[in-house]
Amino acid sequence: MIVDTPAWAALAAHAATERPPLRALFAADPDRFRRFSAVLDGLLVDHSKQRVTDETMALLQDLARAADLAGWRARLFGGERINATEDRAVFHMALRHLGPEPMTVDGRDVMPEVRAVRDQMRRFADALHDGSWRGHRGERIRHVVNIGIGGSDLGPRMAVAALDASRRPDIDMHFVSNVDGADLQQALAACNPATTLFVVSSKTFTTQETMANAASARAWLVAGLGDEAAVARHFVAVSTNAAAVTAFGIASENMFRFWDWVGGRLSLWSAIGLPIALALGYDRFEELLAGAAAMDRHFRDAEFTENLPVLMALVGIWNNNFLGADALAVLPYSQSLRLLPSFLQQLDMESNGKSTGRDGAAVTWRTGPILFGEPGTNGQHAFYQLIHQGTRLIPCDFIAAAAADHPLGNHHDLLLANFLAQPEALMRGKTADEVRAELAAAGLDGAALERLVPHKVFPGNRPSTAILLEQLDPRRLGMLIALYEHKVFVQGAIWGIHSFDQWGVELGKQLAGRLLPELRGPARTEAHDSSTNGLLQAIKGWRRE
Ligand code: F6P
């Protein structure tokens, strides 16, 4: 077990020693930024405001070696079935591989199939954009509604929002995920059946929410156009399950397939990314793939000491397992990246929210953190108080682009000033003496001044990473997402858990399946605990009234 290695013990001992605060580390070393930051093709990662020294980083490198990270990385890129509980490879890197080299799973080059689906996506996106694909009544498609949930929603939804600046003006994109009818109804209210295309995205094509939304969307379309045959021009599917797609009534030529070696939360690079190609144009989608592929090459080839995903993962483990942080705040200073925290929530928490090790035994160490976030500057006026002065240690990732994607007066300068100020404030804090001097300058003195001092002190020494993009374009977005994907992989490999299954979502699905007929039926049920029985009765009672 990783906690039994000398590398883990050395890190624990290091964490227990008294270490200078960040303010002192910066004061002692003017070169700290240069030494703890790195740039890859317009993407800069700065770890200098993390509570690490050269010694910390060297000990973390020992931990990576103790966990055989190099071996796990080789197994990942070798197409081995490292998703052992589902007996699948984890090979989304093939989806963004744009070179001529083969990418092999089980001795078979998957690239010909991958390229064929890319060609199908390009042809379809082009046909929609040039008007050669039209609706049942011959009208051009103006609205695209993606129906999917989890990995079949969050990635394309986030990417389309992130790249809004290069969105095509002729297509309105909508995303429907929630089984709450409000979601679909609100999307449909903005659409006209004659000009709307539905993309039903589901790896399994069995997900309850998606199937319910797809069935209601289909009923809306058929009612609106008065013809069952209209489905053929207004519905396409993205799935691994051809039989279920056909059973739903979508012709196989209108299906975009992907493969079981693509995890749901890693699937935006597959045909699940079709909405990105439809909203932005297929070439933009390939630029996104190219950015991710550049990060793949870096992750595969760079020394661990210079490897951005590895460094990010190790710093995260330091915070999580040795400094006692429970959470990670992801704070994009970009309205366009407002959905990045939700996307990363699934990526990180569904992957590493595990408490069973690869050997089947319960882990005794912390695994994935609670990930949350909001775009800056909004979060500053909501929950940052706790990050600055609360009792918990919450490491933050601050993300921004140097260039504005929606230039407007001096707005971007204001945004970037805050992007710079918050990590600096967290790192420096404000001492009692600094508070006193400020209050005195404001005219206070004596007891009135002293009473305020403890409340206005900021402890500082609160860690953060800054990620700066040259600009928020498809390539940099692809790099950024792949950076986080590989970080999550590295952390899971070191924690010794299975990062690519998600059994924890099953129980609730099973119970919901059992409760559905009970909710509909007239009989009183006593089949559950008293709370569930009581709530069920209350719902039924109020609905009857
Ligand atoms: O319930 C969780 C989950 O299985 C995710 O892992 C997945 O991304 C999502 O449901 C949607 O699944 P599907 O693409 O099969 O509809």
XYZ file of N, CA and C and ligand atoms in Angstrom, residues 149-152 201-207 210 258 264-265 272 346 350 502 505-506 509, ligand 1:
82
model
N -26.699 13.387 -20.426
C -26.444 13.757 -19.024
C -25.056 13.258 -18.626
N -24.496 13.839 -17.584
C -23.156 13.437 -17.134
C -22.149 13.680 -18.240
N -21.363 12.663 -18.537
C -20.332 12.807 -19.564
C -20.891 13.060 -20.955
N -22.149 12.766 -21.155
C -22.762 12.999 -22.464
C -23.399 14.381 -22.555
N -27.515 11.911 -26.987
C -26.158 11.470 -26.661
C -26.183 10.598 -25.425
N -25.822 9.359 -25.586
C -25.769 8.465 -24.432
C -24.882 7.280 -24.767
N -23.854 7.097 -23.994
C -22.954 5.973 -24.247
C -23.740 4.663 -24.222
N -24.555 4.500 -23.200
C -25.286 3.243 -23.033
C -26.617 3.226 -23.775
N -27.181 4.389 -23.999
C -28.526 4.564 -24.552
C -29.581 3.870 -23.686
N -29.313 3.844 -22.398
C -30.294 3.292 -21.456
C -30.534 4.264 -20.303
N -29.803 5.352 -20.259
C -29.883 6.250 -19.109
C -31.285 6.852 -19.003
N -32.049 10.585 -19.984
C -31.874 10.870 -21.412
C -32.981 10.224 -22.236
N -19.233 5.461 -30.810
C -17.927 5.431 -30.157
C -17.772 4.096 -29.463
N -17.318 7.744 -20.080
C -18.299 8.819 -20.256
C -17.713 10.193 -19.978
N -16.987 10.332 -18.871
C -16.470 11.656 -18.496
C -15.232 12.054 -19.300
N -19.394 12.379 -29.028
C -20.113 13.130 -27.981
C -19.819 14.629 -28.148
N -17.389 16.217 -12.300
C -17.598 14.826 -12.720
C -16.261 14.144 -12.976
N -16.107 11.694 -9.869
C -16.581 10.373 -10.293
C -15.378 9.438 -10.486
N -17.447 3.726 -11.968
C -18.314 4.641 -11.200
C -19.467 3.858 -10.580
N -22.627 5.259 -8.506
C -23.859 5.899 -8.980
C -24.979 4.872 -9.172
N -24.665 3.587 -8.963
C -25.630 2.535 -9.302
C -26.779 2.381 -8.312
N -29.692 4.610 -8.674
C -30.448 4.299 -9.904
C -31.367 3.103 -9.641
O -24.652 7.886 -13.808
C -23.356 8.194 -14.148
C -23.071 7.967 -15.590
O -22.942 6.620 -15.830
C -21.849 8.744 -16.026
O -20.687 8.069 -15.770
C -22.133 8.970 -17.460
O -21.340 9.995 -17.977
C -23.597 9.327 -17.394
O -24.113 8.450 -16.424
C -24.357 9.200 -18.679
O -24.300 7.922 -19.211
P -24.732 7.632 -20.705
O -23.809 8.393 -21.599
O -24.601 6.158 -20.866
O -26.153 8.097 -20.878
